[in-house]
PDB file of C-alpha atoms in Angstrom:
ATOM      1  CA  MET K  17      77.108 -17.028  31.046  1.00 87.00           C
ATOM      2  CA  PRO K  18      76.685 -13.912  28.825  1.00 96.00           C
ATOM      3  CA  SER K  19      77.765 -10.729  30.588  1.00 98.00           C
ATOM      4  CA  TYR K  20      76.312  -7.256  30.135  1.00 98.00           C
ATOM      5  CA  VAL K  21      77.207  -3.792  31.390  1.00 98.00           C
ATOM      6  CA  VAL K  22      74.426  -1.204  31.320  1.00 98.00           C
ATOM      7  CA  THR K  23      75.264   2.410  32.156  1.00 98.00           C
ATOM      8  CA  GLY K  24      72.688   4.866  33.467  1.00 97.00           C
ATOM      9  CA  ALA K  25      70.822   1.929  34.975  1.00 97.00           C
ATOM     10  CA  SER K  26      69.107   3.504  37.974  1.00 95.00           C
ATOM     11  CA  ARG K  27      65.858   4.401  36.224  1.00 93.00           C
ATOM     12  CA  GLY K  28      64.035   4.723  32.903  1.00 94.00           C
ATOM     13  CA  ILE K  29      65.273   2.803  29.872  1.00 95.00           C
ATOM     14  CA  GLY K  30      68.518   1.778  31.573  1.00 97.00           C
ATOM     15  CA  LEU K  31      66.620   0.206  34.450  1.00 97.00           C
ATOM     16  CA  GLN K  32      64.416  -1.640  31.976  1.00 97.00           C
ATOM     17  CA  PHE K  33      67.472  -3.003  30.157  1.00 98.00           C
ATOM     18  CA  VAL K  34      68.620  -4.451  33.475  1.00 98.00           C
ATOM     19  CA  LYS K  35      65.180  -5.893  34.228  1.00 98.00           C
ATOM     20  CA  HIS K  36      64.822  -7.442  30.780  1.00 98.00           C
ATOM     21  CA  LEU K  37      68.304  -8.919  30.575  1.00 98.00           C
ATOM     22  CA  SER K  38      68.396 -10.220  34.139  1.00 98.00           C
ATOM     23  CA  ALA K  39      65.058 -12.004  33.672  1.00 97.00           C
ATOM     24  CA  ASP K  40      67.225 -14.693  32.063  1.00 97.00           C
ATOM     25  CA  GLU K  41      69.107 -16.269  34.959  1.00 96.00           C
ATOM     26  CA  ASN K  42      71.905 -17.243  32.586  1.00 97.00           C
ATOM     27  CA  ASN K  43      72.786 -13.582  32.051  1.00 98.00           C
ATOM     28  CA  GLN K  44      75.177 -11.691  34.304  1.00 98.00           C
ATOM     29  CA  VAL K  45      74.224  -8.016  34.409  1.00 98.00           C
ATOM     30  CA  PHE K  46      76.273  -5.135  35.824  1.00 98.00           C
ATOM     31  CA  ALA K  47      74.220  -1.987  36.403  1.00 98.00           C
ATOM     32  CA  VAL K  48      76.390   1.139  36.435  1.00 98.00           C
ATOM     33  CA  VAL K  49      74.898   4.030  38.406  1.00 98.00           C
ATOM     34  CA  ARG K  50      76.160   7.381  39.620  1.00 95.00           C
ATOM     35  CA  ASN K  51      75.180   6.714  43.227  1.00 96.00           C
ATOM     36  CA  LYS K  52      74.383   3.300  44.697  1.00 95.00           C
ATOM     37  CA  SER K  53      72.562   4.767  47.675  1.00 94.00           C
ATOM     38  CA  THR K  54      69.910   6.394  45.486  1.00 94.00           C
ATOM     39  CA  ALA K  55      69.478   3.471  43.071  1.00 94.00           C
ATOM     40  CA  THR K  56      66.335   2.357  44.898  1.00 94.00           C
ATOM     41  CA  PHE K  57      64.620   0.748  41.906  1.00 95.00           C
ATOM     42  CA  LEU K  58      67.615  -1.496  41.310  1.00 95.00           C
ATOM     43  CA  GLN K  59      67.861  -2.370  44.977  1.00 94.00           C
ATOM     44  CA  GLU K  60      64.186  -3.338  45.008  1.00 95.00           C
ATOM     45  CA  LEU K  61      64.765  -5.582  41.987  1.00 94.00           C
ATOM     46  CA  GLY K  62      66.950  -7.775  44.158  1.00 91.00           C
ATOM     47  CA  ARG K  63      68.121 -10.267  41.552  1.00 95.00           C
ATOM     48  CA  LYS K  64      71.170 -12.412  42.222  1.00 96.00           C
ATOM     49  CA  ASN K  65      72.492 -12.000  38.685  1.00 97.00           C
ATOM     50  CA  VAL K  66      72.490  -8.187  38.945  1.00 98.00           C
ATOM     51  CA  THR K  67      75.467  -6.349  40.409  1.00 98.00           C
ATOM     52  CA  ILE K  68      75.210  -2.604  41.058  1.00 98.00           C
ATOM     53  CA  VAL K  69      78.437  -0.779  40.241  1.00 98.00           C
ATOM     54  CA  GLN K  70      79.029   2.876  41.100  1.00 98.00           C
ATOM     55  CA  ALA K  71      80.645   5.235  38.595  1.00 98.00           C
ATOM     56  CA  ASP K  72      79.969   8.649  37.117  1.00 97.00           C
ATOM     57  CA  VAL K  73      80.228   8.190  33.337  1.00 97.00           C
ATOM     58  CA  THR K  74      81.938  11.569  32.964  1.00 97.00           C
ATOM     59  CA  ASP K  75      84.756  10.374  35.260  1.00 98.00           C
ATOM     60  CA  ALA K  76      87.289   8.196  33.420  1.00 98.00           C
ATOM     61  CA  LYS K  77      89.021   7.091  36.637  1.00 98.00           C
ATOM     62  CA  ALA K  78      85.732   5.987  38.198  1.00 98.00           C
ATOM     63  CA  LEU K  79      84.837   4.058  35.046  1.00 98.00           C
ATOM     64  CA  ASN K  80      88.209   2.323  35.003  1.00 98.00           C
ATOM     65  CA  ALA K  81      87.617   1.290  38.612  1.00 98.00           C
ATOM     66  CA  ALA K  82      84.164   0.009  37.649  1.00 98.00           C
ATOM     67  CA  ALA K  83      85.672  -1.984  34.794  1.00 98.00           C
ATOM     68  CA  ALA K  84      88.191  -3.518  37.204  1.00 98.00           C
ATOM     69  CA  GLU K  85      85.320  -4.531  39.484  1.00 98.00           C
ATOM     70  CA  VAL K  86      83.501  -6.183  36.583  1.00 98.00           C
ATOM     71  CA  ALA K  87      86.697  -7.891  35.417  1.00 98.00           C
ATOM     72  CA  LYS K  88      87.098  -9.622  38.787  1.00 98.00           C
ATOM     73  CA  ALA K  89      83.626 -11.114  38.508  1.00 98.00           C
ATOM     74  CA  THR K  90      83.852 -12.188  34.860  1.00 98.00           C
ATOM     75  CA  ASN K  91      87.402 -13.476  34.529  1.00 97.00           C
ATOM     76  CA  ASN K  92      88.344 -10.289  32.688  1.00 98.00           C
ATOM     77  CA  LYS K  93      85.655 -10.673  30.011  1.00 98.00           C
ATOM     78  CA  LEU K  94      82.570  -8.767  28.864  1.00 98.00           C
ATOM     79  CA  ASP K  95      80.189  -9.686  26.055  1.00 98.00           C
ATOM     80  CA  TYR K  96      77.942  -6.639  25.710  1.00 98.00           C
ATOM     81  CA  LEU K  97      78.169  -2.965  26.640  1.00 98.00           C
ATOM     82  CA  ILE K  98      75.015  -0.834  26.589  1.00 98.00           C
ATOM     83  CA  ASN K  99      75.810   2.865  26.810  1.00 98.00           C
ATOM     84  CA  ASN K 100      72.498   4.181  28.053  1.00 97.00           C
ATOM     85  CA  ALA K 101      73.687   6.976  30.357  1.00 94.00           C
ATOM     86  CA  GLY K 102      73.219  10.502  29.128  1.00 89.00           C
ATOM     87  CA  SER K 103      72.000  13.903  30.213  1.00 81.00           C
ATOM     88  CA  SER K 104      69.707  16.558  28.836  1.00 75.00           C
ATOM     89  CA  ASN K 105      69.428  20.176  29.841  1.00 75.00           C
ATOM     90  CA  VAL K 106      66.126  21.721  28.763  1.00 71.00           C
ATOM     91  CA  PRO K 107      66.637  25.493  28.653  1.00 75.00           C
ATOM     92  CA  GLY K 108      63.899  26.019  26.078  1.00 82.00           C
ATOM     93  CA  HIS K 109      66.007  28.166  23.736  1.00 87.00           C
ATOM     94  CA  THR K 110      67.053  27.998  20.109  1.00 90.00           C
ATOM     95  CA  ILE K 111      70.713  28.534  19.225  1.00 93.00           C
ATOM     96  CA  SER K 112      70.147  32.282  18.735  1.00 94.00           C
ATOM     97  CA  THR K 113      67.984  32.966  21.791  1.00 92.00           C
ATOM     98  CA  PHE K 114      70.138  32.036  24.789  1.00 94.00           C
ATOM     99  CA  PRO K 115      70.230  34.983  27.206  1.00 93.00           C
ATOM    100  CA  THR K 116      74.050  35.239  27.179  1.00 97.00           C
ATOM    101  CA  PRO K 117      76.974  33.710  25.292  1.00 97.00           C
ATOM    102  CA  GLU K 118      78.121  32.228  28.607  1.00 97.00           C
ATOM    103  CA  ALA K 119      74.792  30.462  29.101  1.00 95.00           C
ATOM    104  CA  LEU K 120      75.013  28.916  25.651  1.00 95.00           C
ATOM    105  CA  GLU K 121      78.631  27.865  26.135  1.00 96.00           C
ATOM    106  CA  ASN K 122      77.930  26.295  29.520  1.00 96.00           C
ATOM    107  CA  ASP K 123      74.979  24.398  28.107  1.00 94.00           C
ATOM    108  CA  LEU K 124      77.093  23.122  25.210  1.00 96.00           C
ATOM    109  CA  VAL K 125      79.930  21.991  27.481  1.00 96.00           C
ATOM    110  CA  GLU K 126      77.637  20.226  29.967  1.00 95.00           C
ATOM    111  CA  ASN K 127      75.813  18.354  27.218  1.00 95.00           C
ATOM    112  CA  PHE K 128      79.027  17.421  25.427  1.00 96.00           C
ATOM    113  CA  LYS K 129      80.449  15.960  28.632  1.00 97.00           C
ATOM    114  CA  GLY K 130      77.264  14.104  29.510  1.00 96.00           C
ATOM    115  CA  ASN K 131      76.407  12.730  26.076  1.00 97.00           C
ATOM    116  CA  ALA K 132      79.612  12.461  24.064  1.00 97.00           C
ATOM    117  CA  ILE K 133      82.753  12.402  26.204  1.00 98.00           C
ATOM    118  CA  SER K 134      81.020  10.069  28.650  1.00 98.00           C
ATOM    119  CA  VAL K 135      80.555   7.451  25.922  1.00 98.00           C
ATOM    120  CA  VAL K 136      84.215   7.673  24.931  1.00 98.00           C
ATOM    121  CA  HIS K 137      85.258   7.131  28.545  1.00 98.00           C
ATOM    122  CA  SER K 138      82.815   4.285  29.225  1.00 98.00           C
ATOM    123  CA  THR K 139      83.612   2.456  25.993  1.00 98.00           C
ATOM    124  CA  ASN K 140      87.355   2.766  26.460  1.00 98.00           C
ATOM    125  CA  ALA K 141      87.107   1.644  30.089  1.00 98.00           C
ATOM    126  CA  PHE K 142      85.346  -1.605  29.179  1.00 98.00           C
ATOM    127  CA  LEU K 143      87.092  -2.149  25.834  1.00 98.00           C
ATOM    128  CA  PRO K 144      89.814  -4.491  27.184  1.00 98.00           C
ATOM    129  CA  LEU K 145      87.107  -6.742  28.650  1.00 98.00           C
ATOM    130  CA  LEU K 146      85.066  -6.629  25.447  1.00 98.00           C
ATOM    131  CA  LYS K 147      88.109  -7.703  23.456  1.00 98.00           C
ATOM    132  CA  ASN K 148      88.222 -10.845  25.587  1.00 98.00           C
ATOM    133  CA  GLY K 149      84.476 -11.451  25.250  1.00 97.00           C
ATOM    134  CA  SER K 150      82.668 -13.689  22.799  1.00 94.00           C
ATOM    135  CA  THR K 151      80.442 -11.129  21.046  1.00 97.00           C
ATOM    136  CA  LYS K 152      82.214  -7.739  21.023  1.00 98.00           C
ATOM    137  CA  LYS K 153      78.980  -5.772  20.772  1.00 98.00           C
ATOM    138  CA  VAL K 154      78.319  -2.188  21.904  1.00 98.00           C
ATOM    139  CA  LEU K 155      74.896  -0.527  21.804  1.00 98.00           C
ATOM    140  CA  THR K 156      74.684   3.206  22.467  1.00 98.00           C
ATOM    141  CA  LEU K 157      71.501   5.213  22.896  1.00 97.00           C
ATOM    142  CA  SER K 158      71.424   8.270  20.693  1.00 95.00           C
ATOM    143  CA  SER K 159      68.684  10.567  19.415  1.00 91.00           C
ATOM    144  CA  ALA K 160      67.174  11.614  16.107  1.00 87.00           C
ATOM    145  CA  LEU K 161      67.792  15.154  17.359  1.00 87.00           C
ATOM    146  CA  GLY K 162      71.476  14.494  16.694  1.00 90.00           C
ATOM    147  CA  HIS K 163      70.863  13.380  13.124  1.00 87.00           C
ATOM    148  CA  LEU K 164      71.505  15.944  10.379  1.00 88.00           C
ATOM    149  CA  GLY K 165      68.839  14.500   8.076  1.00 85.00           C
ATOM    150  CA  PHE K 166      66.118  14.626  10.712  1.00 84.00           C
ATOM    151  CA  THR K 167      67.095  18.124  11.837  1.00 87.00           C
ATOM    152  CA  ARG K 168      66.945  19.486   8.294  1.00 88.00           C
ATOM    153  CA  GLU K 169      63.773  17.603   7.381  1.00 86.00           C
ATOM    154  CA  SER K 170      61.874  18.575  10.524  1.00 84.00           C
ATOM    155  CA  ASN K 171      63.376  22.038  11.023  1.00 85.00           C
ATOM    156  CA  ALA K 172      64.114  21.041  14.629  1.00 85.00           C
ATOM    157  CA  ALA K 173      65.480  24.173  16.294  1.00 85.00           C
ATOM    158  CA  GLY K 174      65.124  23.073  19.921  1.00 83.00           C
ATOM    159  CA  GLN K 175      67.323  20.953  22.191  1.00 87.00           C
ATOM    160  CA  VAL K 176      70.320  22.811  20.796  1.00 92.00           C
ATOM    161  CA  SER K 177      73.193  21.552  22.927  1.00 94.00           C
ATOM    162  CA  TYR K 178      71.676  18.098  23.353  1.00 93.00           C
ATOM    163  CA  GLY K 179      71.297  17.681  19.590  1.00 93.00           C
ATOM    164  CA  ILE K 180      74.846  18.884  18.921  1.00 96.00           C
ATOM    165  CA  ALA K 181      76.213  16.497  21.548  1.00 97.00           C
ATOM    166  CA  LYS K 182      74.240  13.565  20.130  1.00 96.00           C
ATOM    167  CA  ALA K 183      75.538  14.393  16.646  1.00 96.00           C
ATOM    168  CA  ALA K 184      79.049  14.158  18.078  1.00 97.00           C
ATOM    169  CA  LEU K 185      78.049  10.883  19.742  1.00 97.00           C
ATOM    170  CA  ASN K 186      76.975   9.417  16.401  1.00 96.00           C
ATOM    171  CA  MET K 187      80.412  10.244  14.988  1.00 97.00           C
ATOM    172  CA  ILE K 188      82.074   8.745  18.058  1.00 98.00           C
ATOM    173  CA  ILE K 189      80.297   5.447  17.398  1.00 98.00           C
ATOM    174  CA  ALA K 190      81.371   5.583  13.759  1.00 97.00           C
ATOM    175  CA  LYS K 191      84.976   6.198  14.829  1.00 98.00           C
ATOM    176  CA  PHE K 192      84.954   3.248  17.235  1.00 98.00           C
ATOM    177  CA  ALA K 193      83.506   1.081  14.484  1.00 98.00           C
ATOM    178  CA  ALA K 194      86.193   2.163  12.035  1.00 98.00           C
ATOM    179  CA  ASP K 195      88.926   1.594  14.601  1.00 98.00           C
ATOM    180  CA  LEU K 196      87.808  -1.878  15.676  1.00 98.00           C
ATOM    181  CA  ARG K 197      86.061  -3.299  12.613  1.00 97.00           C
ATOM    182  CA  GLU K 198      88.910  -5.690  11.804  1.00 96.00           C
ATOM    183  CA  GLU K 199      88.666  -7.126  15.339  1.00 97.00           C
ATOM    184  CA  GLY K 200      85.037  -8.104  14.752  1.00 97.00           C
ATOM    185  CA  PHE K 201      83.372  -5.410  16.856  1.00 98.00           C
ATOM    186  CA  LEU K 202      79.799  -4.307  16.226  1.00 98.00           C
ATOM    187  CA  PHE K 203      78.852  -0.764  17.236  1.00 98.00           C
ATOM    188  CA  LEU K 204      75.355   0.639  16.830  1.00 97.00           C
ATOM    189  CA  ALA K 205      73.806   3.955  17.857  1.00 96.00           C
ATOM    190  CA  ILE K 206      70.036   3.849  18.260  1.00 95.00           C
ATOM    191  CA  CYS K 207      67.301   6.321  19.092  1.00 92.00           C
ATOM    192  CA  PRO K 208      64.752   4.535  21.287  1.00 90.00           C
ATOM    193  CA  GLY K 209      61.832   6.590  20.028  1.00 79.00           C
ATOM    194  CA  MET K 210      59.191   8.271  22.145  1.00 81.00           C
ATOM    195  CA  VAL K 211      59.342   6.427  25.469  1.00 86.00           C
ATOM    196  CA  ASP K 212      57.311   6.915  28.637  1.00 85.00           C
ATOM    197  CA  THR K 213      59.760   6.904  31.551  1.00 82.00           C
ATOM    198  CA  SER K 214      57.465   8.695  33.991  1.00 81.00           C
ATOM    199  CA  SER K 215      57.180   5.757  36.385  1.00 76.00           C
ATOM    200  CA  THR K 216      60.776   6.209  37.502  1.00 76.00           C
ATOM    201  CA  LYS K 217      61.092   9.953  37.036  1.00 68.00           C
ATOM    202  CA  THR K 218      62.399  11.739  40.114  1.00 63.00           C
ATOM    203  CA  SER K 219      61.775  15.393  39.216  1.00 59.00           C
ATOM    204  CA  ALA K 220      58.592  17.338  39.851  1.00 58.00           C
ATOM    205  CA  SER K 221      56.327  19.050  37.322  1.00 62.00           C
ATOM    206  CA  PRO K 222      57.869  20.263  34.036  1.00 64.00           C
ATOM    207  CA  SER K 223      59.844  23.501  34.120  1.00 70.00           C
ATOM    208  CA  THR K 224      59.233  26.384  31.739  1.00 68.00           C
ATOM    209  CA  GLY K 225      62.234  25.243  29.705  1.00 66.00           C
ATOM    210  CA  GLU K 226      60.878  21.696  29.466  1.00 66.00           C
ATOM    211  CA  ALA K 227      57.498  22.981  28.333  1.00 66.00           C
ATOM    212  CA  ASN K 228      59.113  25.128  25.637  1.00 68.00           C
ATOM    213  CA  GLU K 229      61.287  22.244  24.452  1.00 64.00           C
ATOM    214  CA  PHE K 230      58.239  19.957  24.226  1.00 66.00           C
ATOM    215  CA  LYS K 231      56.369  22.511  22.095  1.00 72.00           C
ATOM    216  CA  MET K 232      59.310  22.839  19.697  1.00 64.00           C
ATOM    217  CA  LEU K 233      59.797  19.071  19.495  1.00 69.00           C
ATOM    218  CA  SER K 234      56.101  18.454  18.852  1.00 70.00           C
ATOM    219  CA  LYS K 235      56.107  20.981  16.019  1.00 70.00           C
ATOM    220  CA  SER K 236      59.186  19.344  14.496  1.00 72.00           C
ATOM    221  CA  LEU K 237      57.738  15.835  14.687  1.00 69.00           C
ATOM    222  CA  LEU K 238      54.421  16.868  13.157  1.00 69.00           C
ATOM    223  CA  SER K 239      56.278  18.251  10.154  1.00 69.00           C
ATOM    224  CA  VAL K 240      57.708  14.821   9.257  1.00 72.00           C
ATOM    225  CA  ILE K 241      55.088  12.334  10.508  1.00 73.00           C
ATOM    226  CA  PRO K 242      51.269  12.447  10.173  1.00 69.00           C
ATOM    227  CA  SER K 243      50.672  12.350  13.920  1.00 67.00           C
ATOM    228  CA  ILE K 244      52.869  12.119  16.987  1.00 66.00           C
ATOM    229  CA  PRO K 245      52.791   8.522  18.226  1.00 70.00           C
ATOM    230  CA  ALA K 246      51.914   7.867  21.830  1.00 76.00           C
ATOM    231  CA  PRO K 247      55.026   7.190  23.893  1.00 82.00           C
ATOM    232  CA  ILE K 248      55.761   3.482  24.125  1.00 87.00           C
ATOM    233  CA  SER K 249      56.621   1.757  27.384  1.00 92.00           C
ATOM    234  CA  THR K 250      60.195   1.155  28.440  1.00 93.00           C
ATOM    235  CA  GLU K 251      59.491  -2.576  28.119  1.00 95.00           C
ATOM    236  CA  GLU K 252      58.444  -2.243  24.484  1.00 93.00           C
ATOM    237  CA  SER K 253      61.314   0.107  23.688  1.00 92.00           C
ATOM    238  CA  VAL K 254      63.954  -2.207  25.136  1.00 95.00           C
ATOM    239  CA  LYS K 255      62.540  -5.223  23.308  1.00 94.00           C
ATOM    240  CA  MET K 256      62.550  -3.313  20.023  1.00 92.00           C
ATOM    241  CA  GLN K 257      66.067  -2.026  20.538  1.00 94.00           C
ATOM    242  CA  LEU K 258      67.465  -5.453  21.379  1.00 95.00           C
ATOM    243  CA  GLU K 259      65.721  -7.010  18.396  1.00 93.00           C
ATOM    244  CA  VAL K 260      67.407  -4.482  16.108  1.00 92.00           C
ATOM    245  CA  PHE K 261      70.742  -4.717  17.895  1.00 95.00           C
ATOM    246  CA  ASN K 262      70.908  -8.500  18.012  1.00 95.00           C
ATOM    247  CA  ASN K 263      70.165  -8.748  14.292  1.00 94.00           C
ATOM    248  CA  TRP K 264      72.283  -5.830  13.075  1.00 95.00           C
ATOM    249  CA  PRO K 265      74.830  -6.980  10.467  1.00 95.00           C
ATOM    250  CA  LEU K 266      78.512  -6.592  11.213  1.00 96.00           C
ATOM    251  CA  GLU K 267      79.127  -4.905   7.865  1.00 96.00           C
ATOM    252  CA  ARG K 268      76.906  -2.022   9.005  1.00 95.00           C
ATOM    253  CA  SER K 269      78.775  -1.420  12.245  1.00 97.00           C
ATOM    254  CA  GLY K 270      78.977   2.265  13.172  1.00 97.00           C
ATOM    255  CA  GLU K 271      75.586   3.335  11.862  1.00 95.00           C
ATOM    256  CA  MET K 272      72.775   5.154  13.644  1.00 93.00           C
ATOM    257  CA  VAL K 273      69.134   4.115  13.467  1.00 92.00           C
ATOM    258  CA  SER K 274      66.083   5.878  14.884  1.00 81.00           C
ATOM    259  CA  HIS K 275      62.747   4.422  15.919  1.00 65.00           C
ATOM    260  CA  PHE K 276      59.391   6.150  16.119  1.00 52.00           C
ATOM    261  CA  GLY K 277      56.674   3.677  17.019  1.00 42.00           C
ATOM    262  CA  ASN K 278      57.331   0.647  14.830  1.00 42.00           C
ATOM    263  CA  GLU K 279      58.860   2.677  12.029  1.00 46.00           C
ATOM    264  CA  THR K 280      62.593   2.850  11.416  1.00 47.00           C
ATOM    265  CA  ARG K 281      63.820   6.048   9.793  1.00 50.00           C
ATOM    266  CA  TRP K 282      66.943   8.134   9.213  1.00 40.00           C
ATOM    267  CA  VAL K 283      69.200   5.088   8.941  1.00 37.00           C
TER     268      VAL K 283
END
């Protein structure tokens, strides 16, 4: 029975990973969420091969406890880890327009914890189980906003701290790949593209910062592609990601790939 851990599984793309993978009754899926009591979409799913596990991905101790819980259910093995959890502040500023140095620093630290350090902690927590697994595969969701080539090509000035944190994340994946290549591990960072996650969104109408970030992102995208593609569904995104991931060659472990629509760029 293949076993999967999906972090950030309470809504959006993470929830869809759980839905897609657990549709096969032969799969054993562990959905890691920050708070079980608010993971209503997962609770409504109600599948016997899905286990909800509570852990904040910025908390190494909580993740180690989650890994111990998974280990008990899988005979200390794990086949796949999907690092989906992440966070994004949307202040709507460029790197030179934050109101104070403290505001910029706080934004940088929060994003680095939520998007980079969290992946180090989650990967290390489940690494002993992955070493005992049959596939040794780790998929991590990244962003083209953290890719140097895309940033330079599109002149993307927005999502400052998020982009910097995702750039660090891409290096983290490369470092894990370099460290564990000889043990047969496959690591891949992937940008899921433009995805519509509104059906499970919990916040209200967009803030001023969100509106400003969207304007900057739209301008950046239009500079590198003829027209901004319509956001794809979480179902389509997950299928595309898994198709890429499942066919990614071991010799290219540690790379980052980005999807926009059906086009793969900035590999």
